[in-house]
Structures are given as C-alpha cells and as structure tokens.
XYZ file of N, CA and C in Angstrom:
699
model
N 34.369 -87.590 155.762
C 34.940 -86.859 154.629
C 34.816 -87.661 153.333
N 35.452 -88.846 153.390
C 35.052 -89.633 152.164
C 33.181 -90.206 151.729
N 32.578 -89.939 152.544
C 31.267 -89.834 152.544
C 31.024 -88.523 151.640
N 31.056 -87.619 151.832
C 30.903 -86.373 150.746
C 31.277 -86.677 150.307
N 33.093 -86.987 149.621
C 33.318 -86.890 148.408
C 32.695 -87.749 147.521
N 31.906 -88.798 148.290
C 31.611 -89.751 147.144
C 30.044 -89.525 146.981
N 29.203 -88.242 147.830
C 28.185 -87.602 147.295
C 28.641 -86.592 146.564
N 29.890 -85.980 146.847
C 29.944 -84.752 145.640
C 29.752 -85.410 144.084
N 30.775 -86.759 144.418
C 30.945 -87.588 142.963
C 30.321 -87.581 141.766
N 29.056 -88.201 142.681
C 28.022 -88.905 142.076
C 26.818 -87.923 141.346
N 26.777 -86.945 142.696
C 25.744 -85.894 142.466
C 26.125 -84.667 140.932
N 27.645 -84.751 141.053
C 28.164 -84.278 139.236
C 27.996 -85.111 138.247
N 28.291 -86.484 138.625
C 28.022 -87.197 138.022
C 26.814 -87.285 137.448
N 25.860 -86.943 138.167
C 24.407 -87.354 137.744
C 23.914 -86.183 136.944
N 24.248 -85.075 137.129
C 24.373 -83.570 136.503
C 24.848 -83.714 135.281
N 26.166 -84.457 135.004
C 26.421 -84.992 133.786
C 25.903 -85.317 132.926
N 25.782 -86.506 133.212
C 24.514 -87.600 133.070
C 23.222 -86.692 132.304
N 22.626 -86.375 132.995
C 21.715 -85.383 132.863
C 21.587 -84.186 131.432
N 22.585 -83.274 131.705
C 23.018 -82.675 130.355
C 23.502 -83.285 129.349
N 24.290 -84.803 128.909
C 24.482 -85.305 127.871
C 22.948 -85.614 127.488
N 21.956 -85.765 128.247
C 20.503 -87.006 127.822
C 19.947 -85.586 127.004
N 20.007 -84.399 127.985
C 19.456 -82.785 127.195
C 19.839 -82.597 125.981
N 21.201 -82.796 125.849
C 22.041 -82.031 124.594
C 21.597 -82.820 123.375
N 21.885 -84.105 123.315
C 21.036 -85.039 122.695
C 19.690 -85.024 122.392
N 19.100 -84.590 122.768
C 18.108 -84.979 122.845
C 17.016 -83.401 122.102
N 17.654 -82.349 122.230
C 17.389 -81.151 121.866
C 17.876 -81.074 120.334
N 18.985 -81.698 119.994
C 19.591 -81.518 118.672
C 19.110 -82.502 118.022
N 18.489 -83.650 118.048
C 17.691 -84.120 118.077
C 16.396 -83.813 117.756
N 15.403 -82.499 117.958
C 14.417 -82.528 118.085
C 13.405 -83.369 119.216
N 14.009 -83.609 120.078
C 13.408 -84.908 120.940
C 12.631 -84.145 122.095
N 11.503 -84.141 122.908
C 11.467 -84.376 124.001
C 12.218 -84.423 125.334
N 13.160 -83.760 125.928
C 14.213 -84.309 127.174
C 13.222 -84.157 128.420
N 12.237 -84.027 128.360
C 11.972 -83.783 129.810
C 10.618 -85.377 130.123
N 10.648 -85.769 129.067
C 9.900 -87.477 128.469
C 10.494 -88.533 127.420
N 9.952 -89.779 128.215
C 10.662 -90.350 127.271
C 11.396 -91.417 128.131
N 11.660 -92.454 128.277
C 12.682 -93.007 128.307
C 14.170 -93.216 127.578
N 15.192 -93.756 128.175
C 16.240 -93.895 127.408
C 16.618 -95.160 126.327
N 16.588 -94.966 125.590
C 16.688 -96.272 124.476
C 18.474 -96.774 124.206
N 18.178 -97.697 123.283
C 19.302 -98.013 122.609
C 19.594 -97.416 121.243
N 20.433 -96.816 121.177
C 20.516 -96.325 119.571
C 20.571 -97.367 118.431
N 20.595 -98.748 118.824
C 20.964 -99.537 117.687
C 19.124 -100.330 117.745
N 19.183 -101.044 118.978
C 17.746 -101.689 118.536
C 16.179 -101.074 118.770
N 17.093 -99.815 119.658
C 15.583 -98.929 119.869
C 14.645 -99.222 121.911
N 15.810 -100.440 122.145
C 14.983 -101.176 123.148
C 15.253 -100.141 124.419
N 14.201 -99.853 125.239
C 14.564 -99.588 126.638
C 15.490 -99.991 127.526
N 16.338 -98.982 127.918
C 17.397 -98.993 128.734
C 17.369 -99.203 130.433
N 17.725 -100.533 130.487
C 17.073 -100.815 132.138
C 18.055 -100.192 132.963
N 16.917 -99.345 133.919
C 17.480 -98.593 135.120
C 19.034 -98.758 135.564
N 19.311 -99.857 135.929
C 20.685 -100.397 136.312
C 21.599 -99.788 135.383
N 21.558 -99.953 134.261
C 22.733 -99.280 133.486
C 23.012 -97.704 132.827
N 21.596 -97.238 133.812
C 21.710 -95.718 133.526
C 22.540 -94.968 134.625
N 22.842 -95.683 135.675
C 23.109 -95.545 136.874
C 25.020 -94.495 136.546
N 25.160 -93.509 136.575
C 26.115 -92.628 136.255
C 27.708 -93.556 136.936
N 28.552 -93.600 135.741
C 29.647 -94.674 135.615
C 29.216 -95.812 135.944
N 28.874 -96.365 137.027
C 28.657 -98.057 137.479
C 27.623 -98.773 136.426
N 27.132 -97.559 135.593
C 26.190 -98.587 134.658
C 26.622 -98.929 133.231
N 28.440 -98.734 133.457
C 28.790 -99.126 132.061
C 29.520 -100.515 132.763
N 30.028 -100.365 133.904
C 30.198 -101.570 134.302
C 29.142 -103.032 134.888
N 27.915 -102.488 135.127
C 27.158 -103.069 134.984
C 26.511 -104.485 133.802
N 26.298 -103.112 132.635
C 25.847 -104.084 131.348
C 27.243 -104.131 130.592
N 28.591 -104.016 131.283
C 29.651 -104.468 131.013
C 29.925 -104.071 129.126
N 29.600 -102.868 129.267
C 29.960 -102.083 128.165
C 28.803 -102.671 126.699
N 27.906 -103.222 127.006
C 27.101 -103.627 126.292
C 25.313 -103.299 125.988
N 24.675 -103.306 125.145
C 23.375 -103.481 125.386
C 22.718 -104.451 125.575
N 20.900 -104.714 125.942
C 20.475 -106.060 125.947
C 20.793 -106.988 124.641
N 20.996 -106.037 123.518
C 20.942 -106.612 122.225
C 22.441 -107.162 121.965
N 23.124 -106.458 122.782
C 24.293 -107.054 122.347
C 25.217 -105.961 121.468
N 25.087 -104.965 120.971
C 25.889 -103.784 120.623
C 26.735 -103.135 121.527
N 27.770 -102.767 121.150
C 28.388 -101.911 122.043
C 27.987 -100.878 122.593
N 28.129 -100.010 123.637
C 27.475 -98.739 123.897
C 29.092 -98.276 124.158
N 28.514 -96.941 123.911
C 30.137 -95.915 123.770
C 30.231 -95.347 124.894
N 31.588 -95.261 125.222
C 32.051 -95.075 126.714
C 32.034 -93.384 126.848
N 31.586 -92.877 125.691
C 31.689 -91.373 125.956
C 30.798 -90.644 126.972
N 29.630 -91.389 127.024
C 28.512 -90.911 128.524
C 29.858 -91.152 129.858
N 29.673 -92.172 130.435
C 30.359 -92.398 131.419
C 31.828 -92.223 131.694
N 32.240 -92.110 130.625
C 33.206 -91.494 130.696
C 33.290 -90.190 131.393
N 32.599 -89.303 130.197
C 32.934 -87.642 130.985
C 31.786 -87.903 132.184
N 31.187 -88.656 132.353
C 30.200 -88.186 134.017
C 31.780 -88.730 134.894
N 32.446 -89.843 134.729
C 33.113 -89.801 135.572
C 34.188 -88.631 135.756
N 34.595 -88.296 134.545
C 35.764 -86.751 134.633
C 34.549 -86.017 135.141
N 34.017 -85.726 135.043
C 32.860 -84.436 136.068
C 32.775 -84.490 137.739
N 33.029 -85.483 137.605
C 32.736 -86.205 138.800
C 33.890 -85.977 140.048
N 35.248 -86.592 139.241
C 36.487 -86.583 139.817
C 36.831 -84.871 139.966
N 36.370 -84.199 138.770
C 36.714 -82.830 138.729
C 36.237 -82.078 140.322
N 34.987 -82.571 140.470
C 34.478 -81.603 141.792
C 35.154 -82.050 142.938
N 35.321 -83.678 143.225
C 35.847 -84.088 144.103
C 37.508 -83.048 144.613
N 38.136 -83.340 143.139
C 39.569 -82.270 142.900
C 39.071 -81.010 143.633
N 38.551 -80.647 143.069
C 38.291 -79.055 143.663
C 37.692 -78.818 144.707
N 37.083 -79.571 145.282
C 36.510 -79.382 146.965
C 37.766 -79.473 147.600
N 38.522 -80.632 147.030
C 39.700 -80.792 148.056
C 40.997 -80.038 147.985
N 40.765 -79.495 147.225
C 41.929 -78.190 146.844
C 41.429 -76.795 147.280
N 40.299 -76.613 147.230
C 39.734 -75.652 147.596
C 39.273 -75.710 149.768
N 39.421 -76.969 149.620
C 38.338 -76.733 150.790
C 37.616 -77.281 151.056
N 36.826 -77.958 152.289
C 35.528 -78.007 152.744
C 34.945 -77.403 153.132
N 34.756 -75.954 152.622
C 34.192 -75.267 153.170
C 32.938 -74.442 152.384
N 31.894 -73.182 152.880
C 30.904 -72.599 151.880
C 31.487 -72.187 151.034
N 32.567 -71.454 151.351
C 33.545 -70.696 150.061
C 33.626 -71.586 148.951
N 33.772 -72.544 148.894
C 34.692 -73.070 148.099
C 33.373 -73.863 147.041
N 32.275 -73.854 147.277
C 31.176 -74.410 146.915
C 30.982 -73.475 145.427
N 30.723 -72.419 145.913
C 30.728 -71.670 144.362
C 31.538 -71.393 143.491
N 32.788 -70.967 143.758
C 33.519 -71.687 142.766
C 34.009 -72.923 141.931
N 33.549 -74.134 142.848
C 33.722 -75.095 142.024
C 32.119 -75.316 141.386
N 31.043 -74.689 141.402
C 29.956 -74.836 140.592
C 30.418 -74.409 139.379
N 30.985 -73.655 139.437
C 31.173 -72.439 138.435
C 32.388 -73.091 137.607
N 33.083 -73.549 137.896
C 34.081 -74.429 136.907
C 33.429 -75.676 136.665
N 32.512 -76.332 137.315
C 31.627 -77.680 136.552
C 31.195 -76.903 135.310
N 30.088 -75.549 135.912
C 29.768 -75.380 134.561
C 30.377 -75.241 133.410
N 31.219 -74.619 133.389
C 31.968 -74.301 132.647
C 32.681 -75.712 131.940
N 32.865 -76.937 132.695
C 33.023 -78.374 132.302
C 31.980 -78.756 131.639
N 30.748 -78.498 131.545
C 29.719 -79.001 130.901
C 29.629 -78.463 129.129
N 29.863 -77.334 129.188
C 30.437 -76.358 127.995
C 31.421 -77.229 127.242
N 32.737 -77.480 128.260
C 33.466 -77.900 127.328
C 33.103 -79.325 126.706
N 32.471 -80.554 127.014
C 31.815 -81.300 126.951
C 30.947 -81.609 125.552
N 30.053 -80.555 125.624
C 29.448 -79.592 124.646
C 30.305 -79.796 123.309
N 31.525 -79.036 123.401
C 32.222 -78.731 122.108
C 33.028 -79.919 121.663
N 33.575 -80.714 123.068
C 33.966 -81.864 122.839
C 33.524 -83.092 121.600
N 31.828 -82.807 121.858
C 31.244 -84.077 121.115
C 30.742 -83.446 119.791
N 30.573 -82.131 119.847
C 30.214 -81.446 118.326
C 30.435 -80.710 117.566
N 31.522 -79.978 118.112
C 32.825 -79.304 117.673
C 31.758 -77.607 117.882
N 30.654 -77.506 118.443
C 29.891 -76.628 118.678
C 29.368 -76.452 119.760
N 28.783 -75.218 120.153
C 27.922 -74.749 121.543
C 27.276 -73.703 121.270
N 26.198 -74.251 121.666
C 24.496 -73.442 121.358
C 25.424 -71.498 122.114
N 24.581 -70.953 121.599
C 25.102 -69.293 121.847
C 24.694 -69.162 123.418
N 23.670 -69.673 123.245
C 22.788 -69.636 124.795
C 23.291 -70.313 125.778
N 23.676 -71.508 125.527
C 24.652 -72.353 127.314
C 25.695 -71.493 126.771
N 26.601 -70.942 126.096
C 28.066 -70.057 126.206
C 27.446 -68.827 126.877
N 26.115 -68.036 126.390
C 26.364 -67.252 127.796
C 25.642 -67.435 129.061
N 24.622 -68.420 129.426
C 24.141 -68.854 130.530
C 25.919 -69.142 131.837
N 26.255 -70.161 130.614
C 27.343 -70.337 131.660
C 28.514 -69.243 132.070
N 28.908 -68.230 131.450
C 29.637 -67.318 131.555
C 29.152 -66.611 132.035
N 27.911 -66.136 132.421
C 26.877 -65.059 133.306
C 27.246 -65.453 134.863
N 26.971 -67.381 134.482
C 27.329 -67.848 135.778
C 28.432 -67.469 136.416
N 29.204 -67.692 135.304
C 30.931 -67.984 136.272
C 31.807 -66.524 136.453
N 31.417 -65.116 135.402
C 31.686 -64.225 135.916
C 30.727 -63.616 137.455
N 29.895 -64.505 137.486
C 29.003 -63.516 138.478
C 29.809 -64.658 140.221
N 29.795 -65.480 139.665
C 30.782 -66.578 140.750
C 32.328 -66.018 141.035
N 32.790 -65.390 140.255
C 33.949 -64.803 140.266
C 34.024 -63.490 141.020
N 32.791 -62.759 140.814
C 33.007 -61.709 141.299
C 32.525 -61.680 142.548
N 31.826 -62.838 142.830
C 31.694 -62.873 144.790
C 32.108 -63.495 145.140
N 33.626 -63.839 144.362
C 34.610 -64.091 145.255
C 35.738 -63.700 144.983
N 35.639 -62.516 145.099
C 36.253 -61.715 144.511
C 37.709 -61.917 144.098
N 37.536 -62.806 142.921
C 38.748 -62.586 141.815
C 38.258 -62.776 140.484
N 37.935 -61.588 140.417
C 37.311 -60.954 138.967
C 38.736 -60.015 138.649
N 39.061 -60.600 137.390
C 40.301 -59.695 136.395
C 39.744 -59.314 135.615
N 39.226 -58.213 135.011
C 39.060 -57.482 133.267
C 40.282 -58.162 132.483
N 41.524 -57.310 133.254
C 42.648 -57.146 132.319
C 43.309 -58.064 131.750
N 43.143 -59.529 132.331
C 43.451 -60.944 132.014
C 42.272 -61.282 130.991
N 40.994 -60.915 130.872
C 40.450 -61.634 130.046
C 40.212 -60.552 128.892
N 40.447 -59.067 129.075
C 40.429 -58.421 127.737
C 41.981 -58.376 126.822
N 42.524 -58.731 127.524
C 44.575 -59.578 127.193
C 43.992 -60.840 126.243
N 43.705 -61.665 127.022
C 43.489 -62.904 126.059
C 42.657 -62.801 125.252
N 41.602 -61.651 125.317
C 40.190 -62.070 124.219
C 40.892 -60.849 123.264
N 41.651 -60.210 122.980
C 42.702 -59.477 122.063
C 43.760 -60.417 121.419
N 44.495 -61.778 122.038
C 45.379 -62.575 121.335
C 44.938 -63.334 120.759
N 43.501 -64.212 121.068
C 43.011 -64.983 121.100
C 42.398 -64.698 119.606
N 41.799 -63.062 119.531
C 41.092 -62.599 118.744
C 42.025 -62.333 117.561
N 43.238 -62.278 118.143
C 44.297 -61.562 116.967
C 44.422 -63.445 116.015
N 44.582 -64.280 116.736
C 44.978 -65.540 116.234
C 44.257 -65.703 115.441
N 42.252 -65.734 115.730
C 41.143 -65.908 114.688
C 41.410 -64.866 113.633
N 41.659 -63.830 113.368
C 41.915 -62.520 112.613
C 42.936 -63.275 111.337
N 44.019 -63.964 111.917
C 45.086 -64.304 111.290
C 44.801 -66.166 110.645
N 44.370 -66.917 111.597
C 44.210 -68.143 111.337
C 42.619 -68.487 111.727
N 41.821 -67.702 110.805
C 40.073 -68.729 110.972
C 40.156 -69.719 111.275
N 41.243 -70.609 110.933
C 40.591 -72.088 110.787
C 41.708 -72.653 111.995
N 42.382 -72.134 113.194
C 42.959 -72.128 113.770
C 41.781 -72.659 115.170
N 40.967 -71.388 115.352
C 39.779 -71.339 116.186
C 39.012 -70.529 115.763
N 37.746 -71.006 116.665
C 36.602 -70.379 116.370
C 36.026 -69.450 117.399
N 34.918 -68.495 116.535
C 34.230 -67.023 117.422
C 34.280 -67.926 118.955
N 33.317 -69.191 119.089
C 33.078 -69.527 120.790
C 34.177 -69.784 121.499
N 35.755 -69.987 120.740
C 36.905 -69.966 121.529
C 37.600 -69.065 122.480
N 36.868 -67.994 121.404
C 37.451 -66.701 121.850
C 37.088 -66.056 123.173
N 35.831 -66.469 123.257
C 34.259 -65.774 124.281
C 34.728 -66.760 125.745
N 34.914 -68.236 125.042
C 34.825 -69.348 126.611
C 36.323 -68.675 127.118
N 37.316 -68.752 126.247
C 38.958 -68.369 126.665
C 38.780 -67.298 127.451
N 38.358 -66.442 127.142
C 38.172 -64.958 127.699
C 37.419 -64.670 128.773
N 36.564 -65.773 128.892
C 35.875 -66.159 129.974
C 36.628 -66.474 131.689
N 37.074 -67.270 130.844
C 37.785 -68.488 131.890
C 39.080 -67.166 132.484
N 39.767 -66.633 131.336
C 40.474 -65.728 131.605
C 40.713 -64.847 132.814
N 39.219 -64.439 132.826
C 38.683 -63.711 134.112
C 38.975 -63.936 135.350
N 39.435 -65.418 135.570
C 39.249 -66.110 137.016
C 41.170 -66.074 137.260
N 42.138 -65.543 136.338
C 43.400 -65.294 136.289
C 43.983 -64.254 136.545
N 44.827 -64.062 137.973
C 45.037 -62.970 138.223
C 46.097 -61.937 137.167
N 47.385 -62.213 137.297
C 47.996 -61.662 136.530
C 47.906 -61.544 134.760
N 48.224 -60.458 134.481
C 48.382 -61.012 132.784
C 49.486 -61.734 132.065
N 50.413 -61.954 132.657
C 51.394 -62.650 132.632
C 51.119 -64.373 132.470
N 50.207 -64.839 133.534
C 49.730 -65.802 133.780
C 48.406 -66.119 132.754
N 48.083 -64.950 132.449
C 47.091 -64.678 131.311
C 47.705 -65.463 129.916
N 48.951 -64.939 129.726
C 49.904 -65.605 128.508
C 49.923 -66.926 128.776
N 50.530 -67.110 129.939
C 50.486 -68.569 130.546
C 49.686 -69.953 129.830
N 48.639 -69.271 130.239
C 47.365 -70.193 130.295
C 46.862 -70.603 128.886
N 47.186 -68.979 127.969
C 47.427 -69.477 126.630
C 48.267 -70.587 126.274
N 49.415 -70.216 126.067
C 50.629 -71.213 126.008
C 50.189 -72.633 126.423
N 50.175 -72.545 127.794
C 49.589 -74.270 128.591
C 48.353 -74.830 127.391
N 47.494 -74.029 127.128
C 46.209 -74.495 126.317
C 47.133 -75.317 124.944
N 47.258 -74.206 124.150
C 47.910 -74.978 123.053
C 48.929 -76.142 122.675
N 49.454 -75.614 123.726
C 50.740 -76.534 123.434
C 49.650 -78.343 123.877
N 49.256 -78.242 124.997
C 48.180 -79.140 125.229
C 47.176 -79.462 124.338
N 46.950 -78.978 123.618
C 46.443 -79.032 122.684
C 46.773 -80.234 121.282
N 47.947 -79.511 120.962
C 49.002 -79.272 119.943
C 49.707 -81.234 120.009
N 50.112 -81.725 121.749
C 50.491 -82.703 121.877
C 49.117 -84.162 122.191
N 48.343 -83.479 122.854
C 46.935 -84.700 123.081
C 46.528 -84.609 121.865
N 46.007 -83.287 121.264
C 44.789 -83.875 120.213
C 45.485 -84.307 119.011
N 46.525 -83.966 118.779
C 47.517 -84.336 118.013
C 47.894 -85.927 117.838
N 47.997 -86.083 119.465
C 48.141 -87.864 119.632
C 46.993 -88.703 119.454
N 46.104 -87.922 119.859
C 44.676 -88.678 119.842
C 44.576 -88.572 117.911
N 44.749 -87.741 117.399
C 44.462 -87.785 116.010
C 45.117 -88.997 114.982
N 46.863 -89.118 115.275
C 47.314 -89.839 114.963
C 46.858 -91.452 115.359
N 46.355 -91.847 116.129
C 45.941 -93.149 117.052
C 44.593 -92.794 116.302
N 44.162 -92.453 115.507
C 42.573 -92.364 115.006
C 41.384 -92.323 116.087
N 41.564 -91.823 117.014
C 40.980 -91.635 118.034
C 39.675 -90.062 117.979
N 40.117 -89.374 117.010
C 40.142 -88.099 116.783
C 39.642 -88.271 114.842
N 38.427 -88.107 114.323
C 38.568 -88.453 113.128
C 38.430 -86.998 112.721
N 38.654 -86.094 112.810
C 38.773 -84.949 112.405
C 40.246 -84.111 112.515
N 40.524 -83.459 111.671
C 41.961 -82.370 112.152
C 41.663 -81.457 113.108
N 40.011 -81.330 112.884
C 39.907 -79.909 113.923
C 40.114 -80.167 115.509
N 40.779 -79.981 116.617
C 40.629 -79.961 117.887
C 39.572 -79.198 118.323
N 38.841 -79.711 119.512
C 37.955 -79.344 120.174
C 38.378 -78.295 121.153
N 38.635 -77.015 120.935
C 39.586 -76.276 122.190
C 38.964 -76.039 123.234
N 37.364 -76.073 123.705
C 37.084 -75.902 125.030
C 37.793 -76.654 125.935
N 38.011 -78.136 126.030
C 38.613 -78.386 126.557
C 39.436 -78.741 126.914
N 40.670 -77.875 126.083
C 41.765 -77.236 126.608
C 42.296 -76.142 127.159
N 41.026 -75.326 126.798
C 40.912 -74.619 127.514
C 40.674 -74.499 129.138
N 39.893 -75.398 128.951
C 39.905 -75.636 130.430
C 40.975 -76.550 131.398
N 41.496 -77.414 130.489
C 42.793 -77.830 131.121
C 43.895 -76.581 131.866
N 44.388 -75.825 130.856
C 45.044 -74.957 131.041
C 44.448 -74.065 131.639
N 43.222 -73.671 132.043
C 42.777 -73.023 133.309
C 42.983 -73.382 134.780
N 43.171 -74.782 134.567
C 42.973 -75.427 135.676
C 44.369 -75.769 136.269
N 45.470 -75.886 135.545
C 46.755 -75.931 135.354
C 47.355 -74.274 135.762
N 47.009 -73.857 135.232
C 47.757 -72.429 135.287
C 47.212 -71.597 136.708
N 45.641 -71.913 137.022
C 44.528 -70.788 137.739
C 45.312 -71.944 139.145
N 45.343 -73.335 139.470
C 45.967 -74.047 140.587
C 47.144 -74.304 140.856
N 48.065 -74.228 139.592
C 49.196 -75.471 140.453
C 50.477 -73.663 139.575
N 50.568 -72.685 138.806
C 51.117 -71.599 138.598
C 50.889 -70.143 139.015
C-alpha cells in the first residue's frame, strides 16, 4: 500500500512538474516540447538531479550551480499535487472507482496553480479541464446542475456588483467545481468556506508580504473549499 502511494506521489508530482515547465514556457514563446531546463539567472543547464520532482530542491539544497537562489514555487506545488492524490486515493479508496475522480480534481489542481502564479488562465485549459471533470462527474454519477447554476448566479451576482471582487474565470472554475456538490445548501457552503478562506490566508499572506498584490488568486480557494465542503460537510 505504501508502495502506491508513493507511486501515486511522485507520478502527480511529475505531472506537475511537467505543466509548470509547459505554462512557462508557452507564455514565454518558448519551445516546451525542446530544450533543456536552464537557470533563469545564469542561463546554465540544469543537472538532471535537481529536476527530480521535490527531492531536487533538496538536492541542490535550494540553490543553483551559480549560486542563486531557485524559488520554491516549482516544488512546492509538485509536492501539494502530489500529497493531494495520495489524500484522495485514501479517502476515496483503492479502488477503479476512485481513480477518476481523483484525476479529475488533480486537474482541476493544475488550473488552480495556473491562476495561482498569474492571476490568469488561458480560456482553453478552463475548458479542457471542465469538459474533463464534468464528464468525470457524470460517470460517476454525481453530476448537480442545480448546485452549479446556484453558484454560477451568486457568484455572477457578486462580479455584477463587485468587478474587482472576482473575475469572468472565477465564475466558470466555481461553477464548475460546483457541479461535483450535492445539495444547494452545501452549494452556499462551499461559497462561504471559499471566501472566508480566502479573506483570512490571502489576507495573512498579504500582510507578511508574501502576496505582493491585493488581488487574491481565487482558484485556489476555490478549490480548498471544494475539497472541505465536497469531503469532510
């Protein structure tokens, strides 16, 4: 058992991994499918060992060959990606069932990820991944309309009232995620859980200068409060 989990780990991990080198690398103008990985400061090639998903920040011990810092934001979220699937196999199951739904909430982790680092998400991964995760939802069967046309109406009423509150892709991922919530009640819920979560992390993270912007990143709080409300309410 601990043998899988520590292939589920790794194998998100590396998926991670993977889509940060894409996302980069596309906004960018770059090449992702060539190329090696460099250093952003001296330009130098990045030896194998420290590409290695989390163990390679402990490796070159948070450093480059040159001696610059490298930012813990790669390995970081590969490791939350990572821990996330592990969570959800084991809450869900070892079983086939339980395999597609937790694809379907990685993806949906990769999204938030996305908005995390640029306060944006291409139109195209918001609906690649939502194609995914309603079509994951509905073969297994807990597909709600009424939970996600509830929230994509409050959600929508909030942008209506406060633009600068959230944005159009808040509305679409919320409403998304929505779907996978049975009641509408719990629908409110999940709102509530989001913000207020919101309201106290990014808030703290802002004050601690951690956060150099006012704007919060709401995908993923959104997905907190999915995950909060859709497991443990």
């Amino acid at each position: 058992m601990i043998l899988i989990y520590l292939v589920a780990f790794f194998l998100a991990a590396s998926f991670v991994s993977f889509f940060n080198l894409f996302d980069d690398r596309r906004r960018c103008g770059e090449n992702w499918i060539a190329g090696r990985s460099r250093c952003v400061s001296c330009g130098r090639r990045i030896p194998w060992p420290y590409l290695i998903p989390v163990l390679g920040y402990i490796f070159c011990r948070g450093r480059c060959t040159c001696g610059e810092k490298i930012s813990l934001y790669h390995h970081l979220s590969e490791g939350i990606g990572g821990a996330l699937v592990v969570f959800l196999l084991h809450h869900l199951g070892m079983e086939k069932a339980s395999v597609l739904p937790t694809v379907a909430v990685f993806v949906m982790y990769l999204l938030a990820l996305e908005d995390s680092r640029h306060r944006d998400v291409f139109t195209g991964d918001l609906v690649v991944g939502g194609v995914f995760f309603i079509a994951a939802l509905i073969l297994d069967g807990a597909f709600h309309p009424l939970s996600g046309a509830f929230l994509f109406c409050l959600i929508g009423l909030l942008y209506f009232l406060f633009p600068k509150a959230v944005g159009e892709g808040d509305i679409y991922f919320a409403s998304i995620l929505a779907l996978g919530i049975g009641e509408i009640w719990r629908s409110y819920l999940f709102f509530t859980v989001t913000f207020v979560s919101a309201a106290l992390i990014g808030g703290g993270l802002y004050f601690f200068k951690v956060l150099k912007q006012k704007a919060v990143p709401m995908f993923p709080f959104f997905l907190l409060g999915f995950l909060i409300v859709g497991i443990y309410l």
